[in-house]
CSV table of C-alpha atoms in Angstrom, one decimal:
chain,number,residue,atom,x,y,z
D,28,UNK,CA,-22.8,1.0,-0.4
D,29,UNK,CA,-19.2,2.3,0.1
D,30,UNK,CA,-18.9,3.7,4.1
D,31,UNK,CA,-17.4,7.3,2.7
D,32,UNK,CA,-20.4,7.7,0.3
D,33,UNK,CA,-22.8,6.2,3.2
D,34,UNK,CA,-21.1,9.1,5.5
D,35,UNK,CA,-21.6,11.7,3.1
D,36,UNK,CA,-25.4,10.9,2.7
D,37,UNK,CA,-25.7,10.4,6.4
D,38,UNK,CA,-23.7,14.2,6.9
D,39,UNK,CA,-26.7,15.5,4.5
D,40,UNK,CA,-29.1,13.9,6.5
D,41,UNK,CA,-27.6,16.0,9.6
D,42,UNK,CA,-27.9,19.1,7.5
D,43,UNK,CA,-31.3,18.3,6.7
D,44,UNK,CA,-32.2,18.2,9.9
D,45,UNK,CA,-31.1,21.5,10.9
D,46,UNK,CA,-33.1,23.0,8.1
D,47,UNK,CA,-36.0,21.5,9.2
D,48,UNK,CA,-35.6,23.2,12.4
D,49,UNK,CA,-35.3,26.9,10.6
D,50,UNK,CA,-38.4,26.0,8.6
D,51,UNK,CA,-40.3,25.3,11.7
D,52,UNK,CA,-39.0,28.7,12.9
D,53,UNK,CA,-39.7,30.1,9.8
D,54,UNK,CA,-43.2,29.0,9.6
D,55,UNK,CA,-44.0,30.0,13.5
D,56,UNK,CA,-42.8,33.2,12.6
D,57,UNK,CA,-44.8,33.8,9.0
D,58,UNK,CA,-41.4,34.3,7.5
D,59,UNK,CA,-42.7,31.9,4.0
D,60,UNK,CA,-40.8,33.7,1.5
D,61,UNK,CA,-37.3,32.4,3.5
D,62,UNK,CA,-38.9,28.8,4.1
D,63,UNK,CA,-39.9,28.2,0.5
D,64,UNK,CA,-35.6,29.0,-0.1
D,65,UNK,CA,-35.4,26.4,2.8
D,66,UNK,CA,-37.6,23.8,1.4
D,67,UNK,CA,-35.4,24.9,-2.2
D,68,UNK,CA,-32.5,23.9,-0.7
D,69,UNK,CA,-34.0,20.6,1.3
D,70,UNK,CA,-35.4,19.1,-2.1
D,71,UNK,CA,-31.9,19.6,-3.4
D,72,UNK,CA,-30.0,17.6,-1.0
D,73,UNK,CA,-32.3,15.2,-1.1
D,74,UNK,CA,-32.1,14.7,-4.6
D,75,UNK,CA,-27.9,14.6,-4.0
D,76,UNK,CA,-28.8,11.6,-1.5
D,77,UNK,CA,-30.6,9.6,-3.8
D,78,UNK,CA,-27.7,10.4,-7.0
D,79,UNK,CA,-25.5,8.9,-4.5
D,80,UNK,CA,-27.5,6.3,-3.6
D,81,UNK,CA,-28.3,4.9,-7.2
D,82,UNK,CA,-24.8,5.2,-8.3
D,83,UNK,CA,-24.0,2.9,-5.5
D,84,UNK,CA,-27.5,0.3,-5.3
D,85,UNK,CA,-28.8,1.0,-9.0
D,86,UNK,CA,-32.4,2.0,-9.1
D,87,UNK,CA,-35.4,0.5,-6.8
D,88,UNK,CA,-34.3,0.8,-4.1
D,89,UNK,CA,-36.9,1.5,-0.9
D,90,UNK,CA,-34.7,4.9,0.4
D,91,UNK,CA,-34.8,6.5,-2.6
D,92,UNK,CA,-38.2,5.6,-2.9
D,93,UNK,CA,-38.7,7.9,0.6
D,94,UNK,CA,-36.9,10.3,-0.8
D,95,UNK,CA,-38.8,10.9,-3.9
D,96,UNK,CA,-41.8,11.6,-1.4
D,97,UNK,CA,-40.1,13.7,0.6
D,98,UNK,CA,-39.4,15.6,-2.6
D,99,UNK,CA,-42.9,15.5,-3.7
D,100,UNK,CA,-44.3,16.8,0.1
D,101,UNK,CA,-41.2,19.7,0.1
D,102,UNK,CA,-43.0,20.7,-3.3
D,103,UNK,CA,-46.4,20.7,-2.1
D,104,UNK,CA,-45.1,22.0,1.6
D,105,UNK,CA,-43.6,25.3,-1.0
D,106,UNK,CA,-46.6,26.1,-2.9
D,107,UNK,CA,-48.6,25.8,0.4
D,108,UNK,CA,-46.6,28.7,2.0
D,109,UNK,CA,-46.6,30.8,-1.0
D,110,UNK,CA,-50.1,30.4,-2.1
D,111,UNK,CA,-52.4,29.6,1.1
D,112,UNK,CA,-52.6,32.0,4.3
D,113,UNK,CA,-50.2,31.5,7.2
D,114,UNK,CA,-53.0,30.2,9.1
D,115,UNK,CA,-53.8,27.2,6.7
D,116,UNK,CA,-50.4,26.0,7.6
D,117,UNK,CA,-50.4,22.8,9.9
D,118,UNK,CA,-47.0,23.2,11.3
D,119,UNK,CA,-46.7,20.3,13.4
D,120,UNK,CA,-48.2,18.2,10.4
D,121,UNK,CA,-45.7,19.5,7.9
D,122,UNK,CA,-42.5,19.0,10.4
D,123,UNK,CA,-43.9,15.7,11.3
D,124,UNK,CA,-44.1,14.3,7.6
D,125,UNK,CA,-40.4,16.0,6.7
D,126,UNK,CA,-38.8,13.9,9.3
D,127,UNK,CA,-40.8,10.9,9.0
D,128,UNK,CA,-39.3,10.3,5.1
D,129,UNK,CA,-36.1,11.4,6.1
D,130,UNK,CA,-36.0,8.6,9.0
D,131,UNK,CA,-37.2,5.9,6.8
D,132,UNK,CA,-34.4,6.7,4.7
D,133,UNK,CA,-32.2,6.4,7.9
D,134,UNK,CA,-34.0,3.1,8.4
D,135,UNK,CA,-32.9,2.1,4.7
D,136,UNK,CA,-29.2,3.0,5.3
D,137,UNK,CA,-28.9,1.2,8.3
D,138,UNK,CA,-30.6,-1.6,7.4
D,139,UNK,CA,-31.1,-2.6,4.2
D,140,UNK,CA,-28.4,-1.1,2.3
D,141,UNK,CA,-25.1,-2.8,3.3
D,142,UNK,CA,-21.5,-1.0,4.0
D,143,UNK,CA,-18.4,-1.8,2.0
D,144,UNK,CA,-15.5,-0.6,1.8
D,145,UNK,CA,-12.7,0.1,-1.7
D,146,UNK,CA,-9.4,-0.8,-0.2
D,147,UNK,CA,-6.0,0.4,-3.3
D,148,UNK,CA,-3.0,-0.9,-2.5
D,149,UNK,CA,-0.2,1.2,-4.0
D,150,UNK,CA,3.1,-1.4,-4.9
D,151,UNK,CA,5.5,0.2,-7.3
D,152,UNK,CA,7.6,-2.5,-7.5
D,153,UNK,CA,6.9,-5.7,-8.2
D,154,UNK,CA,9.6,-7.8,-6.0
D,155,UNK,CA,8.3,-5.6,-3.2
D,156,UNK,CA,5.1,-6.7,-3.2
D,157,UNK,CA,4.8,-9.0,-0.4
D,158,UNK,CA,5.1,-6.3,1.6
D,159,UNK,CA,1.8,-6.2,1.4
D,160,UNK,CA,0.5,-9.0,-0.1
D,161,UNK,CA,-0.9,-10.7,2.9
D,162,UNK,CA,-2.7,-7.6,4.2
D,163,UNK,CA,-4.5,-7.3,0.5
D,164,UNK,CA,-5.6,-11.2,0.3
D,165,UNK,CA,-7.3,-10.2,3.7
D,166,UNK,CA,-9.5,-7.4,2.3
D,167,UNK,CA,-9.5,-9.8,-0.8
D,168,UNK,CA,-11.4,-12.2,0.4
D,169,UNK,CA,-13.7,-9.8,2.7
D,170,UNK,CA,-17.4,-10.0,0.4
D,171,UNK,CA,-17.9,-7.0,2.0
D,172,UNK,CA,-14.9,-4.8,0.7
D,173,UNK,CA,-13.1,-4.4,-3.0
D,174,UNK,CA,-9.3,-4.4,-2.6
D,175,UNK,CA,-7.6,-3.4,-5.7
D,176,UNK,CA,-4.0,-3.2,-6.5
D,177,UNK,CA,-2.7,-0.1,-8.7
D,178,UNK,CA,0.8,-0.7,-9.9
D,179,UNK,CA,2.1,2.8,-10.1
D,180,UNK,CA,5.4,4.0,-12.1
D,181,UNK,CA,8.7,4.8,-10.8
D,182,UNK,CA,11.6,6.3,-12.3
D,183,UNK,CA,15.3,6.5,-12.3
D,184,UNK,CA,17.1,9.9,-11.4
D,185,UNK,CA,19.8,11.9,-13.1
D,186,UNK,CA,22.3,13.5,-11.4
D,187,UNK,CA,20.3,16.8,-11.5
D,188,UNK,CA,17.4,15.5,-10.0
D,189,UNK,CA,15.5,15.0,-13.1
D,190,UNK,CA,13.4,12.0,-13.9
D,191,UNK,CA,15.2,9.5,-16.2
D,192,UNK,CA,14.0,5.6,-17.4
D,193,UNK,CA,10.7,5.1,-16.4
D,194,UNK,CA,10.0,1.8,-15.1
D,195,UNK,CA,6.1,0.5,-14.8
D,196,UNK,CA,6.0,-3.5,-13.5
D,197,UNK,CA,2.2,-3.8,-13.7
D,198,UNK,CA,1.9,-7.4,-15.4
D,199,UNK,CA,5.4,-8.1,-13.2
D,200,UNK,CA,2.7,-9.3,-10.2
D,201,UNK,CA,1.9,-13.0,-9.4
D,202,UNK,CA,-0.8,-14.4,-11.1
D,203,UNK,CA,-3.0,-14.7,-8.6
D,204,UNK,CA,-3.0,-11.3,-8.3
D,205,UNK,CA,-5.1,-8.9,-10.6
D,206,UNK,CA,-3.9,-5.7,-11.3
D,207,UNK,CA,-5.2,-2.6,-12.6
D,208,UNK,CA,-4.5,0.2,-14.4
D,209,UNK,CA,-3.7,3.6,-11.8
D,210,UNK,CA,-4.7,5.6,-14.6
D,211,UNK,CA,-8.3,4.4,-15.0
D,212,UNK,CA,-9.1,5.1,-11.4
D,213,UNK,CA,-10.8,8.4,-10.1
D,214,UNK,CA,-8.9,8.7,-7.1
D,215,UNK,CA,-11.0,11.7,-6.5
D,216,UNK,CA,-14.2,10.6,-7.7
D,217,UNK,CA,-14.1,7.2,-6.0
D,218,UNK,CA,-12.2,8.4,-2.9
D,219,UNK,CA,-11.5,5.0,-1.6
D,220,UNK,CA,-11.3,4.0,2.3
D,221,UNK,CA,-7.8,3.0,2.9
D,222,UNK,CA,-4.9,3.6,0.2
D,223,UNK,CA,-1.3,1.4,1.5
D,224,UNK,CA,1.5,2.1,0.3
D,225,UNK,CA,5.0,0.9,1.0
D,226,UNK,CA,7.6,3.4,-0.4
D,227,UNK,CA,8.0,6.2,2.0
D,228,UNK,CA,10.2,8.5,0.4
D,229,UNK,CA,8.8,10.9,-1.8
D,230,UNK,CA,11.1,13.2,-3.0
D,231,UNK,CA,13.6,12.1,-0.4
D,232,UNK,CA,15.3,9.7,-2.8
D,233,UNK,CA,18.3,10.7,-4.6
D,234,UNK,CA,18.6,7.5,-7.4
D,235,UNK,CA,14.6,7.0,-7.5
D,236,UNK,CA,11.4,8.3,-7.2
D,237,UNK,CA,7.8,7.3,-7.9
D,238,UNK,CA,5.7,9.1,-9.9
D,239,UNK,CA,4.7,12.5,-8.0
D,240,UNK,CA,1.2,12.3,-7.6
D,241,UNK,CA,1.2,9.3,-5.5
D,242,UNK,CA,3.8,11.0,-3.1
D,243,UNK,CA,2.0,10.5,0.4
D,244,UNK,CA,2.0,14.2,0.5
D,245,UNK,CA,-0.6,13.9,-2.4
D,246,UNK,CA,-2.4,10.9,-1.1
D,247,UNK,CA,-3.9,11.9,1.9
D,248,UNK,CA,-5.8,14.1,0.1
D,249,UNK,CA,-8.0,11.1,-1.8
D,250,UNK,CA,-8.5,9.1,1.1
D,251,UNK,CA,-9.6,8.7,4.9
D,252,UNK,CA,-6.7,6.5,5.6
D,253,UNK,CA,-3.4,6.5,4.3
D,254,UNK,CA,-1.6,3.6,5.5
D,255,UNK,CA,1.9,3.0,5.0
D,256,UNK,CA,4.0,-0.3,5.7
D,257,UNK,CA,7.5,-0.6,4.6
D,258,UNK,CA,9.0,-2.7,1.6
D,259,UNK,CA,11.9,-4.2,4.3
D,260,UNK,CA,12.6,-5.5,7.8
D,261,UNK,CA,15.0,-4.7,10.2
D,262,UNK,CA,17.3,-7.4,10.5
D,263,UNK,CA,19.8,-8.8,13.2
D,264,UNK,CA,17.1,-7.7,16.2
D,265,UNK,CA,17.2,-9.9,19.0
D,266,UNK,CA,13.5,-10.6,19.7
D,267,UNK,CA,12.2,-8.7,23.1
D,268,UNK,CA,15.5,-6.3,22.8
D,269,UNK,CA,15.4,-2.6,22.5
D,270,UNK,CA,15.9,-1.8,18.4
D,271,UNK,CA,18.8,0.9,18.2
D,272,UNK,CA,17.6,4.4,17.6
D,273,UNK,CA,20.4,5.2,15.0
D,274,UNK,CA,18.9,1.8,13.0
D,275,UNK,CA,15.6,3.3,13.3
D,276,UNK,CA,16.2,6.8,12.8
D,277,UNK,CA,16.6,7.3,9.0
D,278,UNK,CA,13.6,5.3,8.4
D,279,UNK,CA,11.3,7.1,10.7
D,280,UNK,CA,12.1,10.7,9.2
D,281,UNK,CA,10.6,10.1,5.8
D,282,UNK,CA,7.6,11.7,4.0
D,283,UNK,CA,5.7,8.5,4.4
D,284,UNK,CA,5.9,8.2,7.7
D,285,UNK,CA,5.1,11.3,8.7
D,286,UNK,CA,1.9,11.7,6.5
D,287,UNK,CA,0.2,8.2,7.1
D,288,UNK,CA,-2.6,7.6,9.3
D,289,UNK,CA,-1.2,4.8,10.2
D,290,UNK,CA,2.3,2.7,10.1
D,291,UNK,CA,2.6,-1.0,10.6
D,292,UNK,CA,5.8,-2.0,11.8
D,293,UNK,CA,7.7,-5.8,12.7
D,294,UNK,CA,7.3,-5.3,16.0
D,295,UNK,CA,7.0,-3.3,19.5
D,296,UNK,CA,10.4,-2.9,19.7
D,297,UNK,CA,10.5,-1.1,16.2
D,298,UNK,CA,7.8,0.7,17.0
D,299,UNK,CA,9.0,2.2,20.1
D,300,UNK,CA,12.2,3.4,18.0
D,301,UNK,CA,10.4,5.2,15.4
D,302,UNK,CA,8.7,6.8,17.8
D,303,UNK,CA,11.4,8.1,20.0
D,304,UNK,CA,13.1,9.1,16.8
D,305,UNK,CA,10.1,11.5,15.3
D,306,UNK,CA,9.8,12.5,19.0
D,307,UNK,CA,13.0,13.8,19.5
D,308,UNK,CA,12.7,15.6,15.9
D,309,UNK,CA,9.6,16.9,16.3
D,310,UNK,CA,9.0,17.8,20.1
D,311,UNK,CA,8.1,15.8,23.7
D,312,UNK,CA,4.3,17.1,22.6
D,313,UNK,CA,4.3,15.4,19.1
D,314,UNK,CA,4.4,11.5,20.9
D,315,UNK,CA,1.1,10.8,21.6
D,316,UNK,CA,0.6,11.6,18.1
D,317,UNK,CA,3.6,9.2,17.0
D,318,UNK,CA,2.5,6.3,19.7
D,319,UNK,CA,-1.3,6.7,18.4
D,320,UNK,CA,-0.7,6.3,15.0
D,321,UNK,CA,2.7,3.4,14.9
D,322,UNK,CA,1.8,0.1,15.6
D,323,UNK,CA,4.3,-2.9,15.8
D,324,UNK,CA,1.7,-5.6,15.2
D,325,UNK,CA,4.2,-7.5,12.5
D,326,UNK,CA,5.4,-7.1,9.1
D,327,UNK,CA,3.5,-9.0,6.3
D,328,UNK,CA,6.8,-10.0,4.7
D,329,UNK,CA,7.5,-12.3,7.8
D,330,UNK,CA,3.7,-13.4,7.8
D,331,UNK,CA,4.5,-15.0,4.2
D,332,UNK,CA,7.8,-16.0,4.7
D,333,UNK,CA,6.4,-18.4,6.8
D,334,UNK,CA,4.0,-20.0,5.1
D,335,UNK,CA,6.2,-20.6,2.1
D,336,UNK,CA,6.3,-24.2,0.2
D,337,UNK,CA,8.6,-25.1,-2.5
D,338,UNK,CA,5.5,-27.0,-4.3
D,339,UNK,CA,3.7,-23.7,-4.7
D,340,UNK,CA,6.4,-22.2,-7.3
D,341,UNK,CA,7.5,-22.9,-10.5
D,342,UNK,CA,11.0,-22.5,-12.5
D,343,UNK,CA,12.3,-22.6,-15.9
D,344,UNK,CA,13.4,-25.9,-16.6
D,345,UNK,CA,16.9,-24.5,-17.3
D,346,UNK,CA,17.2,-23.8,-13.6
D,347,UNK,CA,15.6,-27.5,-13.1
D,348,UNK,CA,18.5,-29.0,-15.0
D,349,UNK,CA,20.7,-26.9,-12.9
D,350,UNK,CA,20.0,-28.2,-9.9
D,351,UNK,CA,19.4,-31.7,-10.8
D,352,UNK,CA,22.3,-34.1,-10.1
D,353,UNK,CA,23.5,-36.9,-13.0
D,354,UNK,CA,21.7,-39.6,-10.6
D,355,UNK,CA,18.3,-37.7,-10.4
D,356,UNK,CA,19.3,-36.2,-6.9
D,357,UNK,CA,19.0,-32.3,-6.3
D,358,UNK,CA,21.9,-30.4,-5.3
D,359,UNK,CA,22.1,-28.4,-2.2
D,360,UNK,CA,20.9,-24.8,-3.4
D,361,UNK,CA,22.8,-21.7,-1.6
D,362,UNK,CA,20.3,-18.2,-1.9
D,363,UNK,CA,23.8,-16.0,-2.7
D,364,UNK,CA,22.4,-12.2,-1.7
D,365,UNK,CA,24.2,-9.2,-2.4
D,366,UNK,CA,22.7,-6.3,-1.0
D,367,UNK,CA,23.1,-2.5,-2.0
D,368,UNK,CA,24.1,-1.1,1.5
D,369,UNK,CA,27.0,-3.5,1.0
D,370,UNK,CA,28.2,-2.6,-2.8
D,371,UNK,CA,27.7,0.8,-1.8
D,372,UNK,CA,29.9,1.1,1.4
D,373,UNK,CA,32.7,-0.1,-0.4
D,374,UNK,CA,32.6,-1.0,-4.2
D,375,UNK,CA,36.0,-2.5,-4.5
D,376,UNK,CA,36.1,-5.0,-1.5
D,377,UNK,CA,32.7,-6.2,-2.9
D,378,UNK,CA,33.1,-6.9,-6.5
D,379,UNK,CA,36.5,-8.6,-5.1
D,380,UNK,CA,34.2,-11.0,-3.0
D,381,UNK,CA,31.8,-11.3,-5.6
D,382,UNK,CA,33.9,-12.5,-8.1
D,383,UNK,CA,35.9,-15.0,-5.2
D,384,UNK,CA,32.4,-16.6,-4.6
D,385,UNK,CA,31.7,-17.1,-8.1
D,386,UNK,CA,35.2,-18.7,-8.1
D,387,UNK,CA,33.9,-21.0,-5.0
D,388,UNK,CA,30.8,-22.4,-5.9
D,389,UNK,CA,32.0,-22.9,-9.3
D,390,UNK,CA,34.0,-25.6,-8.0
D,391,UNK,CA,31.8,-26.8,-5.9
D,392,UNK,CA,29.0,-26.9,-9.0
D,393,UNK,CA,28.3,-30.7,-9.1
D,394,UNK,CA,27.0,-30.5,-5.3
D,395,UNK,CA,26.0,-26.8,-4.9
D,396,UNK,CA,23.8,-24.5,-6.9
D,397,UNK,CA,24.2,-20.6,-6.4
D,398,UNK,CA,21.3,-19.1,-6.9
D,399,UNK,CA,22.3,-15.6,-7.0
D,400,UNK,CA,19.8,-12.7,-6.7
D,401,UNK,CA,20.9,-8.9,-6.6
D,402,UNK,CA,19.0,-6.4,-4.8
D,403,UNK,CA,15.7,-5.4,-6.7
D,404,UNK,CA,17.0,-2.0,-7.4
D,405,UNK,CA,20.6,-2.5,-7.9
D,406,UNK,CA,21.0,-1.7,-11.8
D,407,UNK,CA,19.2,1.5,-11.4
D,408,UNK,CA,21.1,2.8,-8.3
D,409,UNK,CA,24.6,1.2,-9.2
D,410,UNK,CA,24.3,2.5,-12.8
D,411,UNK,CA,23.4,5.8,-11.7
D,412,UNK,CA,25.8,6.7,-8.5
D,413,UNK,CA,28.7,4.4,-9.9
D,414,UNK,CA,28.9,3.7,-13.5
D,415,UNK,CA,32.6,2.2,-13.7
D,416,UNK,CA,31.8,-0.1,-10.9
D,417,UNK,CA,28.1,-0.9,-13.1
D,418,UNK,CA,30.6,-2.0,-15.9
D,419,UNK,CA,32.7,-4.4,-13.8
D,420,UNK,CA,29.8,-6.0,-12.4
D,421,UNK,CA,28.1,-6.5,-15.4
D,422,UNK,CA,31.0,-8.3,-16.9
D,423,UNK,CA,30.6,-10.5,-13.9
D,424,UNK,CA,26.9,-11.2,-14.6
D,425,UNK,CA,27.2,-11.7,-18.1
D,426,UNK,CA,30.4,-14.5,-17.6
D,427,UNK,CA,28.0,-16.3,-15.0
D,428,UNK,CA,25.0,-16.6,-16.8
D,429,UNK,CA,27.1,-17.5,-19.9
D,430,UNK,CA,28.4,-20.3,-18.2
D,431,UNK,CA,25.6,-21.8,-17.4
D,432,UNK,CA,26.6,-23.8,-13.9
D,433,UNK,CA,24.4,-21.1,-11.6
D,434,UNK,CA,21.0,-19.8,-11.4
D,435,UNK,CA,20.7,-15.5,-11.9
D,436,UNK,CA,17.8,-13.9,-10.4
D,437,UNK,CA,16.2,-10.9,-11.2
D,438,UNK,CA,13.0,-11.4,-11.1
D,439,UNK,CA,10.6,-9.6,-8.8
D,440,UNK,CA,9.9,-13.1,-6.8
D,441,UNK,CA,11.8,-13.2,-3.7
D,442,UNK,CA,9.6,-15.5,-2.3
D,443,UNK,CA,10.6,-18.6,-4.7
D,444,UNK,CA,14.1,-17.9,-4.2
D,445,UNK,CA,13.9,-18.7,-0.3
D,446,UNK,CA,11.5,-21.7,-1.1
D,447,UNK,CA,13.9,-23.4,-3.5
D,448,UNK,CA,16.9,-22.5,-1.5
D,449,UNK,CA,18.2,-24.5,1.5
D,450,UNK,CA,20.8,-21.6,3.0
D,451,UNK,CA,21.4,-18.4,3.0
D,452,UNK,CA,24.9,-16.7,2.2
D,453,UNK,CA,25.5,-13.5,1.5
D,454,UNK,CA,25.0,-9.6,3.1
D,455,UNK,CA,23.4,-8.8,6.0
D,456,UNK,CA,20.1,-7.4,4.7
D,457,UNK,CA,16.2,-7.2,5.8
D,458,UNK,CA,16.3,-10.4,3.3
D,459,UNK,CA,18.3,-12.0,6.5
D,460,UNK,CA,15.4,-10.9,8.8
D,461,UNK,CA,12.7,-13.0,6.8
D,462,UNK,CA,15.0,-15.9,6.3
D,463,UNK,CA,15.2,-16.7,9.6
D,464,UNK,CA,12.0,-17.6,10.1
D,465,UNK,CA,12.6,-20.3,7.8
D,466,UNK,CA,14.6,-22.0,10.1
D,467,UNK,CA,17.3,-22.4,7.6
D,468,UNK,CA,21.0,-22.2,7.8
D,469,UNK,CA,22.3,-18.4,7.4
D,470,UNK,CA,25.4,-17.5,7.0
D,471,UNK,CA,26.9,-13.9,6.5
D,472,UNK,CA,29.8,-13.0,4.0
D,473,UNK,CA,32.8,-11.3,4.9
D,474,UNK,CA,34.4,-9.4,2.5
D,475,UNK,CA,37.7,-9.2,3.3
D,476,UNK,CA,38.3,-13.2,3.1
């Protein structure tokens, strides 16, 4: 039986049991007209204990068995003080027999009737979803727990602040990941233990925005535990340094971050930023709230990363031929990142470094393979906030996939991209962060050379 409904029966029980007291009162005291309204209102939470417990166990079961007889003595308990003298009442007897079937159904909960837990994982985009991938094949493979992943909508922005494009990735996910629809489930009816989420913003976003109901704001009302972990690392940390506050600081001050239960961040150090950050924003009395709540256990991006194996992915056999040499061989394949931060800081100096690299490894094609893979959300933001610079780099993409002598990337797997690769080259990025723990070659580009 799912803990939250379990809790809700065992709260009713507690209620119970304070009526029983104020019949016992009631009784003493030859008040029957306000115990039969007591023994009214007993009968009816028991009968809300046993809905709850059917729709959970089905029928049969030995607690609602105790509490059909506790609704058959509440009955005969009722007539007995409307109908007989007060002095024909056996108080002790009828107190005794009222708590015995409600402790047997205690006994039931507790013993018999096992607790599981409904864990809803919240990705909204596909290539973002090992972000939480690890934590969900956890709970997945729990036989006491149901973890189920709810692709949810997102949306482009107009310059107004209207919603534009909608975008919903649901059969986008891996195979081995089953996914459901967000608009089949009763968030409110099923009220599941733990929703995670890993897009923080909200209505903070000025290019995108998820669909509004699942704004954190809105979540914590469907759940005892909203837990948020981010889509990205911090990159370029030294490991057991202090993480700059002004690296920290924009991340910690969103919507998601604020409104979670709990936040799982890379590590201490991180953690200890984000604090200091909503600290200083929110008052010295606010951090044991903030140092409660943050934990820098790891991020499940760098859990996976680890663990990735070139055997476990597949590509198109166009790509294969890329990469294979005329002798059989495999050419040395180059993971060419460009990141938004980057494009955006300055547009010009980028596409000029874009279009030099192109230049490069085209020469280079019989030894090296580019495998070049834009930011997930780069078409949407580019295309929105600069539309001139959208057509140049189009142009771009469309002349190298015509060609033929690289690999273009767009899909949501990151994952296969830093299997298959041998290097990295390209922006400094949270994609840097998890390729290091490849043990790889990584090399950052400079755009002025």
């Amino acid at each position: 039986m799912r803990k939250h409904f379990k809790d809700q029966c065992f709260e009713t029980i507690q209620g119970l049991e304070e009526l029983h007291s104020e019949i016992e009162k009631g009784i003493s005291t030859g008040s029957f007209a306000q115990v039969a309204e007591l023994l009214e209102l007993c009968q009816q939470a028991a009968i809300g204990i046993g809905t709850l417990i059917e729709k959970s166990e089905g029928e049969g079961t030995e607690a609602v068995s105790q509490l059909e007889k506790y609704c058959d003595y509440t009955y005969e308990l009722h007539q007995q003080v409307l109908d007989e003298p007060a002095v024909q009442v056996n108080t002790n007897k009828a107190m005794k027999n009222l708590r015995t079937f409600i402790q047997k159904t205690v006994n039931e909960l507790n013993n018999t009737i096992p607790t599981t837990k409904e864990i809803v994982f919240l990705p909204y985009k596909a290539a973002m979803w090992d972000s939480l991938e690890t934590v969900w094949k956890k709970f997945d493979e729990d036989p006491n727990c149901t973890a189920l992943v709810l692709p949810i909508p997102y949306f482009d922005k107009n310059p107004d602040g209207s919603f534009a494009r909608m975008y919903y990735e649901k059969d986008q996910f891996p195979e081995n990941v089953p996914t459901y629809s967000f608009e089949a489930y009763d968030f409110e009816g099923r009220h599941p233990d733990a929703i995670y989420i890993h897009n923080p913003y909200d209505d903070m976003n000025y290019v995108t925005s998820i669909e509004p109901f699942f704004y954190s704001e809105n979540l914590k009302k469907y759940t005892d535990q909203l837990v948020y972990i981010p889509y990205f690392v911090l990159w370029g940390l030294e490991p057991g340094q202090p993480c700059p506050l002004e690296r920290a600081r924009d991340y910690a001050l969103t919507k998601g971050v604020i409104n979670a239960d709990r936040v799982i961040l890379q590590s201490e150090e991180v953690k200890v930023a984000y604090v200091q950050a909503l600290t200083e924003y929110f008052g010295e009395e606010t951090r044991l709230h903030w140092e409660a709540k943050i934990e820098g256990t790891g991020s499940p991006k760098i859990e996976k990363v680890k663990t990735l194996r070139k055997e476990d992915y597949s590509i198109p056999d166009t790509w294969k031929n890329i990469i294979a040499k005329l002798d059989g061989t495999s050419k040395k394949v180059i993971f060419y990142n460009t990141s938004l931060k980057a494009f955006l800081a300055d547009t010009n100096a980028m596409l000029h470094k874009i279009q030099r690299t192109l230049q490069f490894f085209e020469e280079e094609k019989d030894e090296v393979v580019l495998w070049w893979r834009p930011h997930p959300l780069f078409k949407s933001t580019v295309s929105s906030m600069h539309p001139e610079a959208w057509e140049v780099y189009s142009a771009l993409v469309a002349d190298y996939i015509k060609k033929g002598w690289g690999i273009y990337d767009d899909s949501p797997d990151l994952d296969r991209a830093i299997a298959y690769s041998d290097a990295y080259y390209g922006d400094g990025s949270s994609v840097v962060e998890l390729y290091t723990h490849t043990g790889k070659p990584v090399m950052i580009q400079n755009t002025s050379v």
